[in-house]
Amino acid sequence: QAGLTQPPSVSKGLRQTATLTCTGNSNNVGNQGAAWLQQHQGHPPKLLSYRNNNRPSGISERFSASRSGNTASLTITGLQPEDEADYYCSAWDSSLSALVFGTGTKVTVL
Amino acid sequence: QVQLQESGPGLVKPSQTLSLTCTVSGGSISSGSYYWSWIRQPAGKGLEWIGRIYTSGSTNYNPSLKSRVTISVDTSKNQFSLKLSSVTAADTAVYYCARAKSSTMDCWGQGTLVTVSS
C-alpha cells in the first residue's frame, strides 16, 4: 500500500519554527487534505489537526497546518522541549478506499 | 469523554488467529457518525492502518491485509473487534483501536503489544 512521504527528521533550536511536509497524490492529500498526529515515545498518537487546519480543542495555536496541491504541511512555531516527538500525517485515499499514513518525521528540539 | 481500551492475548503462535477487542466507555458506540478503527505499529516503525467499521457494519480494510482481516462490532457490549488470521512474526506490533470521524482519528486507545512467536 502506497503511503505518504515525510522527511525522516527535522532538527531546530528552542523557540524556532519547524515546518514538516507530507507528500501524497491527487487521490489522497490532494483530494481531502491531511490530518496530523503527534506521538511521544511509548504513547498513542494524538490528533493535532484535521482537514488541513482545524485543531481539536486543547491543541496549541503553535501548531498550524496547510496544504498546497498534493503536499500538506505542519508548522510548529516557538518550539518547546515537549514538541520533541514523532509526527505523522494521514489521509483517506479514494482510489484505495483506505487510509494511508505518512512515513513519519522525528522532530528534535536542540 | 469517550475512552477506548484494547484487550486480548499478548502472545499468539505463528499461523494462528490474532483476536483483539476494543471496549468503548463514556459514550455509545452507536451514537454519532463514527468509524471504529484498528491501527498497528511495529517496534521502532511507523503507523499502519488495518481497517475500520461503521456503526452500520460496513467495513474498509487495508488492501495489503484484506484477505486476513475481519473487523466486527457488538453494539450490545459497546465493543468492536479485530481478527487477523495466519499471523507471522511480521504481525508483531502494538495494536491500537481508535475512533474516527470520517478519516480523522480523534480518540485512541493506549495500545496493546501482540507478539507472534512459538
Coordinates of N, CA and C in Angstrom, one line a residue:
Chain A
Q1 N 0.8 -1.2 0.0 CA 0.0 0.0 0.0 C 0.9 1.2 0.0
A2 N 0.7 2.1 -1.0 CA 1.5 3.3 -1.1 C 1.1 4.2 0.1
G3 N 2.2 4.8 0.7 CA 2.0 5.7 1.8 C 2.3 7.1 1.4
L4 N 2.3 8.0 2.4 CA 2.6 9.4 2.2 C 4.0 9.6 2.6
T5 N 4.7 10.5 1.9 CA 6.1 10.7 2.1 C 6.4 11.9 3.0
Q6 N 7.2 11.6 4.1 CA 7.6 12.7 5.0 C 9.1 12.6 5.2
P7 N 9.7 13.7 5.5 CA 11.2 13.6 5.8 C 11.4 12.9 7.1
P8 N 12.4 12.1 7.2 CA 12.6 11.3 8.4 C 12.9 12.1 9.6
S9 N 13.5 13.2 9.5 CA 13.8 14.0 10.7 C 13.9 15.5 10.4
V10 N 13.6 16.3 11.4 CA 13.8 17.7 11.4 C 14.3 18.2 12.8
S11 N 15.4 19.0 12.7 CA 16.0 19.5 14.0 C 16.0 21.0 13.9
K12 N 15.5 21.6 15.0 CA 15.5 23.0 15.1 C 15.8 23.4 16.6
G13 N 16.2 24.7 16.7 CA 16.5 25.2 18.1 C 15.3 25.6 18.9
L14 N 15.5 25.7 20.1 CA 14.4 26.1 21.0 C 13.8 27.4 20.6
R15 N 12.5 27.5 20.6 CA 11.7 28.7 20.2 C 11.8 29.0 18.7
Q16 N 12.4 28.1 17.9 CA 12.4 28.3 16.5 C 11.2 27.7 15.8
T17 N 11.1 27.8 14.5 CA 9.9 27.3 13.8 C 10.3 26.1 12.9
A18 N 9.6 25.1 13.0 CA 9.8 23.9 12.2 C 8.6 23.7 11.3
T19 N 8.9 23.3 10.0 CA 7.9 23.0 9.1 C 8.1 21.6 8.5
L20 N 7.0 20.8 8.7 CA 7.1 19.4 8.3 C 6.2 19.3 7.1
T21 N 6.6 18.4 6.1 CA 5.9 18.2 4.9 C 5.4 16.8 4.8
C22 N 4.3 16.6 4.0 CA 3.7 15.3 3.8 C 3.2 15.3 2.3
T23 N 3.9 14.5 1.5 CA 3.5 14.5 0.1 C 2.8 13.2 -0.3
G24 N 1.7 13.5 -1.0 CA 0.9 12.3 -1.5 C 0.5 12.5 -2.9
N25 N -0.7 12.3 -3.3 CA -1.1 12.5 -4.7 C -2.5 13.0 -4.7
S26 N -3.1 13.1 -5.9 CA -4.4 13.6 -6.1 C -5.5 12.8 -5.5
N27 N -5.2 11.5 -5.2 CA -6.2 10.6 -4.6 C -6.3 10.7 -3.1
N28 N -5.3 11.3 -2.5 CA -5.3 11.4 -1.0 C -5.2 12.8 -0.5
V29 N -3.9 13.3 -0.3 CA -3.7 14.6 0.2 C -4.4 15.7 -0.7
G30 N -4.2 15.5 -2.0 CA -4.7 16.5 -2.9 C -6.3 16.5 -3.0
N31 N -6.9 15.4 -2.5 CA -8.3 15.3 -2.6 C -9.0 15.8 -1.4
Q32 N -8.7 15.2 -0.2 CA -9.4 15.5 1.0 C -8.5 16.1 2.1
G33 N -7.3 16.4 1.7 CA -6.4 17.0 2.7 C -5.9 16.0 3.7
A34 N -5.2 16.5 4.7 CA -4.5 15.5 5.6 C -4.8 15.9 7.0
A35 N -4.6 14.9 7.9 CA -4.6 15.1 9.3 C -3.2 15.0 9.8
W36 N -2.9 15.6 11.0 CA -1.6 15.5 11.6 C -1.7 14.9 13.0
L37 N -0.8 14.0 13.3 CA -0.8 13.3 14.6 C 0.6 13.5 15.2
Q38 N 0.6 13.6 16.5 CA 1.8 13.7 17.3 C 1.9 12.5 18.2
Q39 N 3.1 11.8 18.2 CA 3.3 10.7 19.1 C 4.6 10.8 19.9
H40 N 4.4 10.8 21.1 CA 5.6 10.8 22.0 C 5.9 9.3 22.3
Q41 N 7.2 9.0 22.5 CA 7.7 7.7 22.8 C 6.8 7.0 23.8
G42 N 6.3 5.8 23.5 CA 5.6 5.0 24.4 C 4.2 5.4 24.6
H43 N 3.7 6.3 23.8 CA 2.3 6.8 23.9 C 1.6 6.6 22.6
P44 N 0.2 6.6 22.7 CA -0.5 6.6 21.4 C -0.5 7.9 20.7
P45 N -0.7 7.9 19.5 CA -0.8 9.2 18.7 C -1.9 10.1 19.3
K46 N -1.7 11.4 19.0 CA -2.7 12.4 19.4 C -2.9 13.3 18.2
L47 N -4.2 13.6 18.0 CA -4.6 14.4 16.8 C -4.3 15.8 17.1
L48 N -3.5 16.4 16.1 CA -3.2 17.8 16.2 C -4.0 18.7 15.3
S49 N -4.3 18.2 14.1 CA -5.1 19.0 13.2 C -5.8 18.0 12.2
Y50 N -6.9 18.5 11.6 CA -7.6 17.7 10.6 C -8.1 18.6 9.5
R51 N -8.4 17.9 8.4 CA -8.8 18.7 7.2 C -8.0 20.0 7.0
N52 N -6.7 19.8 7.0 CA -5.7 20.8 6.8 C -5.5 21.8 7.9
N53 N -6.4 22.4 8.5 CA -6.1 23.4 9.6 C -7.2 23.5 10.6
N54 N -7.8 22.4 10.9 CA -8.8 22.5 12.0 C -8.1 21.8 13.2
R55 N -8.1 22.5 14.4 CA -7.4 22.0 15.6 C -8.5 21.5 16.6
P56 N -8.3 20.3 17.1 CA -9.2 19.9 18.2 C -9.0 20.8 19.4
S57 N -10.0 20.9 20.3 CA -9.9 21.7 21.4 C -8.7 21.3 22.3
G58 N -8.0 22.2 22.8 CA -6.8 21.9 23.7 C -5.5 21.8 22.9
I59 N -5.5 21.9 21.6 CA -4.3 21.9 20.9 C -3.8 23.3 20.7
S60 N -2.5 23.5 21.0 CA -1.9 24.8 21.0 C -2.0 25.5 19.6
E61 N -2.2 26.8 19.6 CA -2.2 27.5 18.3 C -0.8 27.5 17.7
R62 N 0.2 27.0 18.4 CA 1.6 27.0 17.8 C 1.6 25.9 16.7
F63 N 0.6 25.1 16.6 CA 0.5 24.1 15.6 C -0.5 24.6 14.5
S64 N 0.0 24.7 13.3 CA -0.9 25.1 12.2 C -0.6 24.3 11.0
A65 N -1.6 24.0 10.2 CA -1.5 23.1 9.1 C -2.0 23.8 7.8
S66 N -1.5 23.4 6.7 CA -1.9 23.9 5.4 C -1.7 22.9 4.4
R67 N -2.2 23.2 3.2 CA -2.0 22.3 2.0 C -1.8 23.1 0.8
S68 N -0.9 22.6 -0.1 CA -0.7 23.1 -1.4 C -0.6 22.0 -2.4
G69 N -1.7 21.8 -3.2 CA -1.7 20.7 -4.1 C -1.7 19.4 -3.4
N70 N -0.7 18.6 -3.7 CA -0.7 17.2 -3.1 C 0.3 17.2 -1.9
T71 N 0.7 18.3 -1.4 CA 1.6 18.4 -0.2 C 0.9 19.1 0.9
A72 N 0.9 18.5 2.1 CA 0.4 19.1 3.3 C 1.6 19.5 4.1
S73 N 1.4 20.5 4.9 CA 2.5 21.0 5.8 C 1.9 21.2 7.2
L74 N 2.8 21.0 8.2 CA 2.5 21.3 9.6 C 3.6 22.2 10.1
T75 N 3.3 23.4 10.5 CA 4.2 24.3 11.1 C 4.1 24.4 12.6
I76 N 5.2 24.3 13.3 CA 5.3 24.4 14.7 C 6.1 25.6 15.0
T77 N 5.5 26.6 15.6 CA 6.2 27.8 16.0 C 6.6 27.8 17.4
G78 N 7.6 28.6 17.8 CA 8.1 28.6 19.1 C 8.3 27.3 19.7
L79 N 9.2 26.5 19.1 CA 9.4 25.1 19.5 C 9.8 25.0 21.0
Q80 N 9.2 24.0 21.6 CA 9.4 23.8 23.0 C 9.9 22.4 23.2
P81 N 10.6 22.1 24.3 CA 11.1 20.7 24.5 C 10.1 19.6 24.4
E82 N 8.8 19.9 24.8 CA 7.8 18.9 24.8 C 7.3 18.7 23.3
D83 N 7.8 19.4 22.4 CA 7.4 19.2 21.0 C 8.3 18.1 20.4
E84 N 9.3 17.7 21.1 CA 10.1 16.5 20.6 C 9.2 15.3 20.6
A85 N 9.0 14.8 19.4 CA 8.1 13.7 19.2 C 8.2 13.2 17.7
D86 N 7.4 12.2 17.4 CA 7.3 11.8 16.0 C 5.9 12.3 15.5
Y87 N 5.9 12.8 14.3 CA 4.7 13.4 13.7 C 4.4 12.6 12.5
Y88 N 3.1 12.3 12.4 CA 2.6 11.5 11.2 C 1.4 12.3 10.6
C89 N 1.4 12.2 9.3 CA 0.2 12.7 8.5 C -0.6 11.5 8.1
S90 N -1.9 11.8 7.8 CA -2.7 10.7 7.3 C -3.8 11.3 6.4
A91 N -4.2 10.5 5.5 CA -5.3 10.9 4.6 C -6.0 9.8 4.0
W92 N -7.3 10.0 3.6 CA -8.1 8.9 3.0 C -7.7 8.9 1.5
D93 N -7.4 7.7 1.1 CA -7.1 7.5 -0.3 C -8.3 7.0 -1.1
S94 N -8.9 7.8 -1.9 CA -10.2 7.5 -2.6 C -10.0 6.3 -3.6
S95 N -8.8 6.2 -4.1 CA -8.6 5.1 -5.1 C -8.4 3.7 -4.4
L96 N -7.8 3.7 -3.2 CA -7.6 2.5 -2.5 C -8.8 2.2 -1.5
S97 N -9.7 3.2 -1.3 CA -10.7 3.1 -0.3 C -10.1 2.7 1.1
A98 N -9.0 3.4 1.4 CA -8.2 3.0 2.6 C -7.5 4.3 3.1
L99 N -7.2 4.2 4.4 CA -6.5 5.3 5.0 C -5.0 5.0 4.8
V100 N -4.2 6.1 4.5 CA -2.8 5.9 4.4 C -2.1 6.9 5.3
F101 N -1.0 6.4 5.9 CA -0.2 7.2 6.8 C 1.0 7.7 6.1
G102 N 1.6 8.8 6.7 CA 2.9 9.2 6.2 C 3.9 8.3 6.9
T103 N 5.2 8.5 6.4 CA 6.3 7.7 6.9 C 6.8 8.2 8.3
G104 N 6.4 9.4 8.7 CA 6.7 9.9 10.0 C 7.9 10.8 10.0
T105 N 7.9 11.8 10.8 CA 9.1 12.7 10.9 C 9.4 12.9 12.4
K106 N 10.6 12.6 12.7 CA 11.1 12.8 14.1 C 11.6 14.2 14.3
V107 N 10.9 15.0 15.2 CA 11.3 16.3 15.5 C 12.2 16.4 16.7
T108 N 13.4 17.0 16.5 CA 14.3 17.2 17.6 C 14.5 18.7 17.9
V109 N 14.3 19.0 19.2 CA 14.5 20.4 19.6 C 15.9 20.6 20.2
L110 N 16.7 21.3 19.6 CA 18.1 21.5 20.0 C 18.2 22.4 21.2
Chain B
Q1 N -16.4 11.9 28.5 CA -15.3 11.8 27.5 C -15.1 10.3 27.1
V2 N -15.1 10.1 25.8 CA -15.0 8.7 25.3 C -13.6 8.2 25.6
Q3 N -13.5 7.0 26.0 CA -12.2 6.3 26.2 C -12.3 4.9 25.5
L4 N -11.2 4.5 25.0 CA -11.1 3.2 24.3 C -10.0 2.4 25.0
Q5 N -10.2 1.1 25.1 CA -9.3 0.2 25.7 C -9.2 -1.1 24.9
E6 N -8.0 -1.4 24.5 CA -7.8 -2.7 23.8 C -7.5 -3.8 24.8
S7 N -8.0 -5.0 24.4 CA -7.7 -6.2 25.2 C -7.6 -7.4 24.3
G8 N -6.8 -8.4 24.8 CA -6.6 -9.6 24.1 C -5.3 -10.3 24.4
P9 N -5.0 -11.4 23.9 CA -3.8 -12.1 24.2 C -2.5 -11.3 23.7
G10 N -1.5 -11.4 24.5 CA -0.3 -10.7 24.2 C 0.7 -11.5 23.4
L11 N 0.4 -12.8 23.3 CA 1.2 -13.8 22.6 C 0.4 -14.7 21.7
V12 N 0.7 -14.7 20.5 CA 0.0 -15.6 19.5 C 1.0 -16.4 18.7
K13 N 0.6 -17.7 18.5 CA 1.6 -18.6 17.8 C 1.4 -18.3 16.3
P14 N 2.5 -18.5 15.6 CA 2.5 -18.4 14.1 C 1.4 -19.3 13.5
S15 N 0.8 -18.8 12.5 CA -0.3 -19.4 11.7 C -1.6 -19.3 12.4
Q16 N -1.6 -18.9 13.6 CA -2.9 -18.8 14.3 C -3.6 -17.5 14.1
T17 N -4.7 -17.3 14.7 CA -5.5 -16.0 14.5 C -5.4 -15.1 15.7
L18 N -5.0 -13.9 15.4 CA -4.9 -12.8 16.4 C -6.3 -12.2 16.6
S19 N -6.7 -12.2 17.9 CA -8.0 -11.6 18.2 C -7.9 -10.5 19.3
L20 N -8.4 -9.4 19.0 CA -8.4 -8.2 19.9 C -9.8 -7.6 20.0
T21 N -10.0 -7.1 21.2 CA -11.3 -6.3 21.4 C -11.0 -4.9 21.9
C22 N -11.8 -4.0 21.4 CA -11.7 -2.6 21.9 C -13.0 -2.3 22.6
T23 N -12.9 -1.9 23.9 CA -14.1 -1.5 24.6 C -14.2 0.0 24.7
V24 N -15.4 0.5 24.3 CA -15.6 1.9 24.3 C -16.4 2.3 25.6
S25 N -15.9 3.3 26.3 CA -16.6 3.7 27.5 C -16.8 5.2 27.4
G26 N -17.8 5.7 28.2 CA -18.0 7.2 28.2 C -18.9 7.6 27.0
G27 N -19.4 6.7 26.3 CA -20.3 7.0 25.2 C -20.7 5.8 24.4
S28 N -21.8 5.9 23.7 CA -22.3 4.7 23.0 C -21.6 4.6 21.6
I29 N -21.2 3.3 21.3 CA -20.6 3.1 20.1 C -21.5 3.3 18.9
S30 N -22.8 3.4 19.2 CA -23.8 3.5 18.1 C -24.1 5.0 17.8
S31 N -23.7 5.9 18.7 CA -24.1 7.3 18.6 C -23.1 8.0 17.8
G32 N -23.6 9.0 17.0 CA -22.7 9.8 16.2 C -22.3 9.0 14.9
S33 N -21.8 9.7 14.0 CA -21.4 9.1 12.7 C -19.9 8.8 12.8
Y34 N -19.6 7.8 13.5 CA -18.2 7.5 13.7 C -17.8 6.1 13.1
Y35 N -16.5 6.1 12.7 CA -15.9 4.8 12.3 C -15.0 4.4 13.4
W36 N -15.0 3.1 13.6 CA -14.2 2.5 14.6 C -13.0 1.7 14.0
S37 N -11.8 2.1 14.3 CA -10.6 1.7 13.5 C -9.6 0.9 14.3
W38 N -8.8 0.1 13.5 CA -7.6 -0.5 14.1 C -6.4 -0.1 13.3
I39 N -5.3 0.2 14.1 CA -4.1 0.6 13.6 C -3.0 -0.2 14.3
R40 N -1.9 -0.4 13.7 CA -0.8 -1.1 14.3 C 0.5 -0.4 14.1
Q41 N 1.5 -0.7 14.9 CA 2.8 -0.1 14.9 C 3.9 -1.1 15.3
P42 N 4.6 -1.6 14.4 CA 5.8 -2.5 14.8 C 6.8 -1.6 15.6
A43 N 7.5 -2.2 16.5 CA 8.5 -1.5 17.3 C 9.5 -0.7 16.4
G44 N 9.6 0.5 16.8 CA 10.5 1.4 16.1 C 10.1 1.8 14.7
K45 N 8.9 1.5 14.3 CA 8.4 1.8 12.9 C 7.2 2.7 12.9
G46 N 6.7 2.9 11.8 CA 5.5 3.8 11.6 C 4.2 3.2 11.8
L47 N 3.2 4.0 11.6 CA 1.8 3.5 11.8 C 1.3 2.9 10.5
E48 N 0.5 1.8 10.7 CA -0.1 1.1 9.6 C -1.6 1.0 9.9
W49 N -2.4 1.5 9.0 CA -3.9 1.4 9.2 C -4.3 -0.1 8.8
I50 N -5.1 -0.7 9.6 CA -5.6 -2.0 9.4 C -7.0 -2.0 8.7
G51 N -7.9 -1.2 9.3 CA -9.2 -1.1 8.8 C -10.2 -0.4 9.7
R52 N -11.4 -0.4 9.3 CA -12.4 0.3 10.1 C -13.8 -0.2 9.9
I53 N -14.7 0.0 10.8 CA -16.1 -0.4 10.7 C -17.0 0.7 11.1
Y54 N -18.0 0.9 10.4 CA -19.0 1.9 10.7 C -20.1 1.3 11.6
T55 N -20.8 2.1 12.2 CA -21.8 1.5 13.1 C -22.9 0.7 12.4
S56 N -23.0 1.0 11.1 CA -24.0 0.2 10.3 C -23.4 -1.2 10.0
G57 N -22.1 -1.4 10.2 CA -21.5 -2.7 9.9 C -20.7 -2.7 8.7
S58 N -20.7 -1.6 7.9 CA -19.9 -1.6 6.7 C -18.4 -1.4 7.1
T59 N -17.6 -2.0 6.3 CA -16.1 -2.1 6.6 C -15.3 -1.6 5.4
N60 N -14.1 -1.1 5.8 CA -13.0 -0.9 4.8 C -11.7 -1.5 5.4
Y61 N -10.9 -2.1 4.5 CA -9.7 -2.7 5.0 C -8.5 -2.3 4.2
N62 N -7.3 -2.3 4.8 CA -6.1 -2.1 4.1 C -6.0 -3.2 3.1
P63 N -5.8 -2.8 1.8 CA -5.7 -3.8 0.7 C -4.6 -4.9 1.0
S64 N -3.5 -4.5 1.6 CA -2.4 -5.4 1.9 C -2.8 -6.5 2.9
L65 N -3.8 -6.2 3.7 CA -4.2 -7.1 4.8 C -5.6 -7.7 4.6
K66 N -6.2 -7.2 3.6 CA -7.7 -7.5 3.5 C -8.0 -9.0 3.5
S67 N -7.2 -9.8 2.9 CA -7.5 -11.3 2.9 C -7.4 -11.9 4.2
R68 N -6.8 -11.3 5.2 CA -6.6 -11.9 6.5 C -7.4 -11.2 7.7
V69 N -8.0 -10.1 7.4 CA -8.6 -9.2 8.4 C -10.2 -9.3 8.4
T70 N -10.7 -9.3 9.7 CA -12.1 -9.2 9.9 C -12.3 -8.2 11.0
I71 N -13.1 -7.2 10.8 CA -13.4 -6.3 11.9 C -15.0 -6.3 12.1
S72 N -15.4 -6.5 13.4 CA -16.8 -6.6 13.7 C -17.1 -5.7 14.8
V73 N -18.4 -5.5 15.0 CA -18.9 -4.6 16.1 C -20.0 -5.3 16.9
D74 N -20.0 -5.1 18.2 CA -21.0 -5.6 19.1 C -21.6 -4.5 19.8
T75 N -22.7 -3.9 19.3 CA -23.2 -2.7 19.9 C -23.8 -3.0 21.3
S76 N -24.2 -4.2 21.6 CA -24.8 -4.5 22.9 C -23.7 -4.5 24.0
K77 N -22.5 -4.7 23.6 CA -21.3 -4.7 24.6 C -20.5 -3.4 24.4
N78 N -20.9 -2.6 23.5 CA -20.1 -1.3 23.2 C -18.7 -1.7 22.9
Q79 N -18.5 -2.7 22.0 CA -17.2 -3.1 21.7 C -17.1 -3.3 20.2
F80 N -15.8 -3.3 19.7 CA -15.6 -3.7 18.3 C -14.3 -4.6 18.4
S81 N -14.2 -5.4 17.4 CA -13.1 -6.5 17.5 C -12.3 -6.6 16.2
L82 N -11.1 -7.1 16.3 CA -10.2 -7.4 15.2 C -9.8 -8.8 15.2
K83 N -9.9 -9.5 14.0 CA -9.3 -10.8 13.9 C -8.4 -10.7 12.7
L84 N -7.2 -11.2 12.9 CA -6.1 -11.3 11.9 C -5.7 -12.7 11.8
S85 N -5.9 -13.4 10.7 CA -5.6 -14.8 10.6 C -4.2 -15.0 10.0
S86 N -3.7 -16.3 10.2 CA -2.5 -16.7 9.6 C -1.3 -15.8 9.9
V87 N -1.2 -15.5 11.2 CA -0.2 -14.5 11.6 C 1.3 -15.0 11.5
T88 N 2.2 -14.1 11.2 CA 3.6 -14.4 11.2 C 4.3 -13.4 12.1
A89 N 5.6 -13.6 12.3 CA 6.4 -12.6 13.1 C 6.2 -11.2 12.6
A90 N 5.9 -11.0 11.4 CA 5.8 -9.7 10.8 C 4.5 -9.0 11.3
D91 N 3.7 -9.7 12.0 CA 2.5 -9.1 12.6 C 2.7 -8.7 14.0
T92 N 3.9 -8.9 14.5 CA 4.2 -8.4 15.9 C 4.2 -6.9 15.9
A93 N 3.4 -6.3 16.8 CA 3.3 -4.9 16.8 C 2.5 -4.4 18.0
V94 N 2.4 -3.2 18.3 CA 1.5 -2.6 19.2 C 0.2 -2.3 18.3
Y95 N -0.9 -2.8 18.8 CA -2.2 -2.6 18.1 C -3.0 -1.6 18.9
Y96 N -3.5 -0.6 18.1 CA -4.3 0.5 18.7 C -5.7 0.4 18.1
C97 N -6.7 0.7 18.9 CA -8.0 1.0 18.4 C -8.3 2.5 18.5
A98 N -9.1 3.0 17.6 CA -9.3 4.4 17.6 C -10.7 4.7 17.0
R99 N -11.2 5.9 17.4 CA -12.5 6.4 16.9 C -12.1 7.4 15.8
A100 N -12.9 7.4 14.7 CA -12.7 8.3 13.6 C -13.9 8.9 13.1
K101 N -13.8 10.2 12.9 CA -14.9 11.0 12.3 C -14.4 11.1 10.8
S102 N -15.2 10.5 9.9 CA -14.7 10.4 8.5 C -13.4 9.7 8.6
S103 N -12.3 10.4 8.1 CA -11.0 9.7 8.1 C -10.1 10.2 9.2
T104 N -10.6 11.1 10.1 CA -9.8 11.7 11.2 C -9.9 10.9 12.5
M105 N -8.8 10.3 13.0 CA -8.9 9.6 14.2 C -8.6 10.5 15.4
D106 N -9.7 10.8 16.1 CA -9.6 11.8 17.2 C -9.5 11.2 18.6
C107 N -9.6 9.9 18.7 CA -9.6 9.3 20.1 C -8.9 8.0 19.9
W108 N -7.9 7.7 20.7 CA -7.1 6.5 20.6 C -7.1 5.7 21.9
G109 N -7.0 4.4 21.8 CA -6.7 3.6 23.0 C -5.2 3.7 23.3
Q110 N -4.8 3.1 24.4 CA -3.4 3.1 24.8 C -2.6 2.2 24.1
G111 N -3.2 1.2 23.4 CA -2.4 0.3 22.6 C -2.1 -1.0 23.4
T112 N -2.0 -2.1 22.7 CA -1.6 -3.4 23.3 C -0.6 -4.1 22.4
L113 N 0.5 -4.6 23.1 CA 1.5 -5.3 22.3 C 1.1 -6.7 22.1
V114 N 1.2 -7.1 20.8 CA 0.9 -8.5 20.4 C 2.2 -9.0 19.8
T115 N 2.7 -10.1 20.4 CA 3.9 -10.8 19.9 C 3.5 -12.1 19.2
V116 N 4.0 -12.3 18.0 CA 3.8 -13.6 17.4 C 5.1 -14.4 17.5
S117 N 4.9 -15.5 18.2 CA 6.1 -16.4 18.5 C 5.6 -17.7 19.0
S118 N 6.4 -18.7 18.6 CA 6.1 -20.1 19.1 C 6.6 -20.3 20.5

